[in-house]
Short mmCIF file of C-alpha atoms and ligand atoms in Angstrom, two decimals:
data_model
loop_
_atom_site.label_atom_id
_atom_site.label_comp_id
_atom_site.label_asym_id
_atom_site.label_seq_id
_atom_site.Cartn_x
_atom_site.Cartn_y
_atom_site.Cartn_z
CA MET A 1 125.91 90.43 118.18
CA LEU A 2 123.96 91.62 121.07
CA VAL A 3 121.20 89.18 122.03
CA PHE A 4 118.84 90.24 124.86
CA THR A 5 115.71 88.61 126.24
CA THR A 6 114.29 91.30 128.30
CA HIS A 7 113.15 94.94 127.15
CA SER A 8 115.05 96.34 130.26
CA GLU A 9 118.35 95.02 129.09
CA VAL A 10 117.82 96.61 125.73
CA ARG A 11 116.75 99.81 127.24
CA SER A 12 119.68 99.97 129.61
CA PHE A 13 122.09 99.04 126.89
CA LEU A 14 120.81 102.01 124.88
CA LYS A 15 120.09 104.48 127.58
CA ASP A 16 122.83 106.94 127.38
CA LYS A 17 123.54 106.54 123.56
CA LYS A 18 121.12 109.01 122.32
CA LYS A 19 121.31 107.45 118.83
CA SER A 20 118.61 106.96 116.35
CA ILE A 21 117.02 103.49 116.78
CA GLY A 22 115.29 101.62 114.17
CA LEU A 23 113.07 98.64 115.15
CA VAL A 24 112.27 95.64 112.87
CA PRO A 25 109.50 93.47 114.40
CA THR A 26 109.36 89.70 113.24
CA MET A 27 108.27 86.38 114.21
CA GLY A 28 111.50 84.94 113.23
CA ALA A 29 112.25 82.24 110.47
CA LEU A 30 113.99 84.96 108.67
CA HIS A 31 114.43 85.27 104.88
CA LYS A 32 115.58 87.94 102.46
CA GLY A 33 112.04 89.85 102.92
CA HIS A 34 112.97 90.36 106.51
CA VAL A 35 116.53 91.18 105.67
CA SER A 36 115.39 93.82 103.29
CA LEU A 37 113.60 95.69 106.18
CA VAL A 38 116.97 95.24 108.22
CA GLU A 39 119.02 96.74 105.54
CA LYS A 40 116.81 99.71 105.22
CA ALA A 41 116.78 100.13 109.18
CA ALA A 42 120.49 99.76 109.11
CA GLN A 43 120.86 102.79 106.37
CA GLU A 44 118.66 104.95 108.16
CA ASN A 45 119.82 104.29 112.06
CA GLU A 46 122.58 104.01 114.16
CA TRP A 47 121.14 101.05 115.96
CA ILE A 48 118.80 98.59 114.95
CA ILE A 49 116.69 96.35 117.15
CA VAL A 50 115.17 93.10 115.54
CA SER A 51 112.77 91.47 117.71
CA ILE A 52 111.84 87.74 117.28
CA PHE A 53 108.63 86.79 119.04
CA VAL A 54 106.02 84.46 117.64
CA ASN A 55 102.90 86.37 119.08
CA PRO A 56 100.23 83.75 120.31
CA THR A 57 97.53 86.36 120.33
CA GLN A 58 97.52 86.87 116.61
CA PHE A 59 96.98 83.46 115.83
CA ASN A 60 93.20 82.34 115.47
CA ASN A 61 94.20 78.81 114.71
CA PRO A 62 96.13 77.07 117.36
CA GLU A 63 97.60 74.57 114.72
CA ASP A 64 99.17 77.35 112.94
CA LEU A 65 100.64 78.67 115.94
CA LEU A 66 102.34 75.01 116.72
CA LYS A 67 103.45 74.66 113.28
CA TYR A 68 105.12 78.21 112.90
CA PRO A 69 108.61 77.59 111.80
CA LYS A 70 111.52 78.54 114.15
CA SER A 71 115.21 78.74 113.22
CA LEU A 72 116.82 81.12 115.66
CA GLU A 73 120.53 79.88 114.77
CA GLU A 74 119.80 80.44 110.77
CA ASP A 75 118.26 83.73 111.97
CA LYS A 76 121.31 84.79 113.67
CA PHE A 77 123.35 83.92 110.86
CA LEU A 78 121.26 85.88 108.27
CA LEU A 79 121.70 89.12 110.57
CA ALA A 80 125.41 88.65 110.99
CA PRO A 81 126.29 91.14 108.41
CA PHE A 82 124.52 93.87 110.70
CA LYS A 83 125.98 92.64 113.95
CA LYS A 84 128.11 95.67 114.86
CA LYS A 85 124.89 97.86 115.07
CA LEU A 86 122.28 95.12 115.82
CA ILE A 87 120.55 94.08 118.88
CA LEU A 88 118.55 91.04 118.60
CA TYR A 89 115.64 91.00 121.19
CA VAL A 90 114.10 87.59 121.76
CA PRO A 91 111.77 87.99 124.45
CA GLN A 92 109.17 85.51 126.40
CA SER A 93 105.72 86.38 126.43
CA LYS A 94 105.85 87.81 130.04
CA ASP A 95 108.30 90.59 128.84
CA LEU A 96 105.83 91.88 126.46
CA TYR A 97 102.45 90.90 128.25
CA PRO A 98 103.35 91.41 131.94
CA GLU A 99 99.72 90.47 132.85
CA LYS A 100 97.47 88.17 130.80
CA LEU A 101 98.48 86.88 127.53
CA VAL A 102 95.48 88.42 125.98
CA SER A 103 94.98 91.03 123.24
CA LYS A 104 93.43 94.48 123.77
CA THR A 105 90.44 95.56 121.56
CA TYR A 106 91.19 98.37 119.25
CA ASN A 107 89.07 100.18 116.80
CA PHE A 108 90.81 101.48 113.45
CA GLY A 109 87.92 102.90 111.70
CA GLY A 110 87.37 100.00 109.53
CA LEU A 111 90.77 99.32 108.32
CA GLU A 112 90.70 96.11 110.43
CA LYS A 113 87.40 94.94 109.16
CA HIS A 114 87.92 93.24 105.89
CA MET A 115 90.30 90.76 104.34
CA GLU A 116 92.73 89.49 107.04
CA GLY A 117 90.55 91.01 109.71
CA ALA A 118 87.50 89.13 108.56
CA PHE A 119 89.15 85.61 108.00
CA ARG A 120 91.38 85.65 110.92
CA GLU A 121 89.15 86.65 113.92
CA GLU A 122 90.95 88.74 116.50
CA HIS A 123 94.23 88.79 114.28
CA PHE A 124 94.68 92.53 114.26
CA ASN A 125 93.90 92.99 117.97
CA GLY A 126 96.64 90.68 118.67
CA VAL A 127 99.28 92.27 116.36
CA ALA A 128 98.39 95.85 117.58
CA THR A 129 98.68 94.62 121.29
CA VAL A 130 102.11 93.07 120.83
CA VAL A 131 103.45 96.20 118.36
CA GLU A 132 101.97 98.89 121.07
CA SER A 133 104.06 96.79 123.75
CA LEU A 134 106.92 96.74 121.66
CA PHE A 135 106.78 100.29 120.59
CA ARG A 136 106.21 101.35 124.51
CA LYS A 137 108.89 99.36 125.69
CA LEU A 138 111.72 99.84 123.19
CA HIS A 139 111.02 103.47 122.16
CA PRO A 140 112.54 103.26 118.65
CA ASN A 141 112.68 106.43 116.48
CA LYS A 142 111.61 104.25 113.19
CA ALA A 143 109.89 100.86 112.70
CA TYR A 144 109.84 99.12 109.56
CA PHE A 145 107.03 96.72 108.26
CA GLY A 146 106.54 95.03 104.94
CA GLU A 147 103.98 95.74 102.17
CA LYS A 148 103.70 92.07 102.05
CA ASP A 149 101.30 92.63 105.02
CA PHE A 150 99.68 95.78 103.63
CA GLN A 151 96.70 96.01 105.89
CA GLN A 152 98.81 95.25 108.86
CA LEU A 153 101.14 98.07 107.82
CA GLN A 154 98.26 100.54 107.41
CA ILE A 155 96.79 99.43 110.69
CA ILE A 156 100.20 100.11 112.55
CA ARG A 157 100.11 103.55 111.08
CA ALA A 158 96.75 104.28 112.48
CA LEU A 159 97.79 102.66 115.67
CA ASN A 160 100.85 105.05 115.96
CA SER A 161 98.85 108.20 115.29
CA GLN A 162 95.85 107.07 117.42
CA LEU A 163 98.10 106.63 120.51
CA ASP A 164 100.31 109.45 119.43
CA LEU A 165 103.57 107.30 119.80
CA GLN A 166 105.36 109.71 117.52
CA ILE A 167 107.37 106.88 115.85
CA GLU A 168 107.93 106.98 111.93
CA ILE A 169 106.61 104.02 110.50
CA ILE A 170 108.55 102.96 107.14
CA GLY A 171 106.71 100.78 104.64
CA CYS A 172 109.08 98.34 102.53
CA PRO A 173 108.25 96.61 99.36
CA ILE A 174 107.49 93.01 98.95
CA ILE A 175 110.53 90.75 98.33
CA ARG A 176 109.79 87.96 95.96
CA GLU A 177 111.59 84.67 94.84
CA ASP A 178 112.76 84.51 91.04
CA ASP A 179 109.43 83.04 90.14
CA GLY A 180 107.40 85.71 91.80
CA LEU A 181 106.37 83.80 95.12
CA ALA A 182 106.32 86.40 97.78
CA MET A 183 108.82 85.44 100.42
CA SER A 184 107.24 84.18 103.55
CA SER A 185 108.45 82.21 106.67
CA ARG A 186 105.37 79.90 105.79
CA ASN A 187 106.91 78.94 102.35
CA SER A 188 109.17 76.33 103.98
CA LEU A 189 106.13 74.44 105.23
CA LEU A 190 105.02 73.85 101.59
CA SER A 191 105.71 70.18 99.98
CA PRO A 192 107.81 70.21 96.76
CA ALA A 193 104.60 69.77 94.76
CA GLN A 194 102.94 72.67 96.49
CA ARG A 195 106.11 74.95 96.31
CA LYS A 196 105.95 73.98 92.33
CA SER A 197 102.44 75.22 92.06
CA VAL A 198 102.30 78.44 94.23
CA PRO A 199 104.02 80.78 91.67
CA ILE A 200 100.89 80.76 89.76
CA ILE A 201 99.31 83.23 92.41
CA PHE A 202 101.71 86.19 91.49
CA LYS A 203 101.53 85.03 87.81
CA THR A 204 97.75 85.45 87.81
CA LEU A 205 97.86 88.71 89.78
CA GLN A 206 100.14 90.00 86.98
CA GLU A 207 97.63 88.76 84.07
CA ILE A 208 94.85 90.48 85.88
CA ILE A 209 97.06 93.68 86.15
CA ALA A 210 97.59 93.45 82.42
CA HIS A 211 93.85 93.28 81.77
CA GLN A 212 92.71 95.88 84.19
CA LYS A 213 91.36 98.37 81.61
CA GLU A 214 89.11 95.57 80.04
CA TRP A 215 87.96 93.37 83.14
CA ASN A 216 85.44 94.42 85.79
CA ILE A 217 86.29 93.09 89.32
CA SER A 218 83.84 90.30 89.05
CA LYS A 219 85.80 88.97 85.93
CA MET A 220 88.99 89.46 87.61
CA GLU A 221 87.91 87.23 90.51
CA THR A 222 86.49 84.54 88.29
CA TYR A 223 89.80 84.49 86.50
CA PHE A 224 91.83 84.34 89.74
CA ARG A 225 89.73 81.50 91.21
CA ARG A 226 89.85 79.37 88.09
CA SER A 227 93.53 79.94 87.39
CA ILE A 228 94.49 79.06 91.01
CA GLU A 229 91.99 76.28 91.42
CA LYS A 230 93.16 74.33 88.26
CA GLU A 231 96.10 73.26 90.63
CA SER A 232 94.71 70.55 92.60
CA GLN A 233 96.68 71.50 95.63
CA LEU A 234 95.37 75.17 95.88
CA LYS A 235 92.35 76.58 97.31
CA VAL A 236 91.32 80.35 97.18
CA GLU A 237 90.06 81.63 100.35
CA TYR A 238 89.47 85.25 99.26
CA PHE A 239 90.08 87.67 96.37
CA PHE A 240 89.24 91.31 97.09
CA VAL A 241 90.00 94.60 95.24
CA ALA A 242 90.06 97.35 97.96
CA LYS A 243 90.50 101.12 97.93
CA THR A 244 94.25 101.65 99.25
CA SER A 245 92.90 104.60 101.26
CA ASN A 246 90.54 102.76 103.61
CA LEU A 247 90.94 99.38 102.60
CA ILE A 248 87.32 98.67 102.14
CA PRO A 249 86.53 96.23 99.18
CA VAL A 250 84.70 97.56 96.24
CA LYS A 251 82.92 96.15 93.49
CA GLN A 252 83.89 98.64 90.81
CA ILE A 253 87.31 100.46 90.31
CA GLU A 254 86.89 104.10 90.86
CA LYS A 255 88.54 106.60 88.62
CA GLU A 256 91.66 108.43 89.86
CA LYS A 257 91.75 106.33 92.91
CA PHE A 258 94.48 103.85 94.16
CA HIS A 259 93.38 100.31 94.48
CA ARG A 260 94.95 97.11 95.49
CA ILE A 261 94.09 93.21 94.97
CA PHE A 262 94.35 91.21 98.16
CA VAL A 263 94.41 87.34 98.01
CA ALA A 264 94.74 84.52 100.52
CA VAL A 265 95.36 80.94 99.10
CA PHE A 266 95.62 77.68 100.84
CA ALA A 267 98.31 75.31 99.61
CA GLY A 268 97.09 72.35 101.68
CA LYS A 269 97.18 73.55 105.10
CA THR A 270 99.52 76.28 104.48
CA ARG A 271 98.11 79.88 103.98
CA LEU A 272 99.67 82.28 101.79
CA ILE A 273 98.72 85.94 101.12
CA ASP A 274 99.69 88.36 98.45
CA THR A 275 98.78 91.87 97.38
CA VAL A 276 99.57 93.95 94.44
CA GLU A 277 98.72 97.64 93.56
CA LEU A 278 96.53 98.34 90.48
CA GLY A 279 97.37 101.21 88.26
CA ILE A 280 95.11 104.32 88.40
CA LEU A 281 92.58 104.45 85.78
P1 AMP B 301 106.59 88.22 109.82
O1 AMP B 301 107.95 87.75 110.38
O2 AMP B 301 105.97 87.27 108.98
O3 AMP B 301 105.85 88.76 111.10
O4 AMP B 301 107.12 89.39 109.30
C1 AMP B 301 107.95 90.55 109.88
C2 AMP B 301 107.87 91.66 109.02
O5 AMP B 301 108.58 91.31 107.74
C3 AMP B 301 106.50 92.27 108.60
O6 AMP B 301 106.58 93.61 108.68
C4 AMP B 301 106.42 91.53 107.20
O7 AMP B 301 105.48 92.48 106.58
C5 AMP B 301 107.70 91.63 106.47
N1 AMP B 301 107.74 90.81 105.59
C6 AMP B 301 107.49 89.67 105.65
N2 AMP B 301 107.67 89.04 104.39
C7 AMP B 301 108.20 90.03 103.51
C8 AMP B 301 108.47 90.07 102.26
N3 AMP B 301 108.48 88.91 101.25
N4 AMP B 301 108.77 91.33 101.69
C9 AMP B 301 108.80 92.41 102.49
N5 AMP B 301 108.62 92.36 103.75
C10 AMP B 301 108.35 90.98 104.26
#
């Protein structure tokens, strides 16, 4: 597998190849969710670049950044099946932030205001800064992002059209453990007891979907909070139902419009997010 630490090495390797390039940006500690993005990129492109960079500017909590899991050797092992067409790009900060390690300020017309944007200050400015840098430096044809971070996916789409970067943004479905827990690098930080209790998050979301026609949003939220907080290890940070088109939380579901539920739950100090689509009424 080719491993590069600077974007110039990646560019000069790909320079004369005139091939389609798919980019999968990650923060490492890879799992099957990441691999599903790489698989899709491998089907659709002649070369794949997987970047591994734990981006400091998107962490509002220094402890969260310090604790973020790292496992480069295991990551390479998971990527080995794709090695004939895969470039692993593992930069230091200065390759993506040549001047200061600070985020730029963006306006995504409200997409960035709620949920993760409200509870993690500066998070999306940090994400957009690093993704813009990756896009401008690596020139992929397509880039792959998971619906696990649905708000991030919509923001990247907006970034791409605002800056006219002409990259095709591909959204990929959430990959879950057998018990429904959305795969996440942070799951490795859970204690055995916490790991046992967290499947209740997706289970409760499914129960809410099953009652979607009878329950209003306030009832959904009460049900979610009660169900989650019955587990002593778990604390709900937020529960929102938002319109898929603009990601603005609503108090009532609008007929014939797409909506999603967005939740963030703390298991001890580990913060987990999940999202599901509601059916159209
Ligand atoms: P991260 O390394 O957490 O920044 O994630 C890198 C990419 O993988 C992002 O586009 C995520 O949305 C995506 N991703 C993370 N977990 C999953 C999952 N369980 N299913 C699908 N995509 C995921």
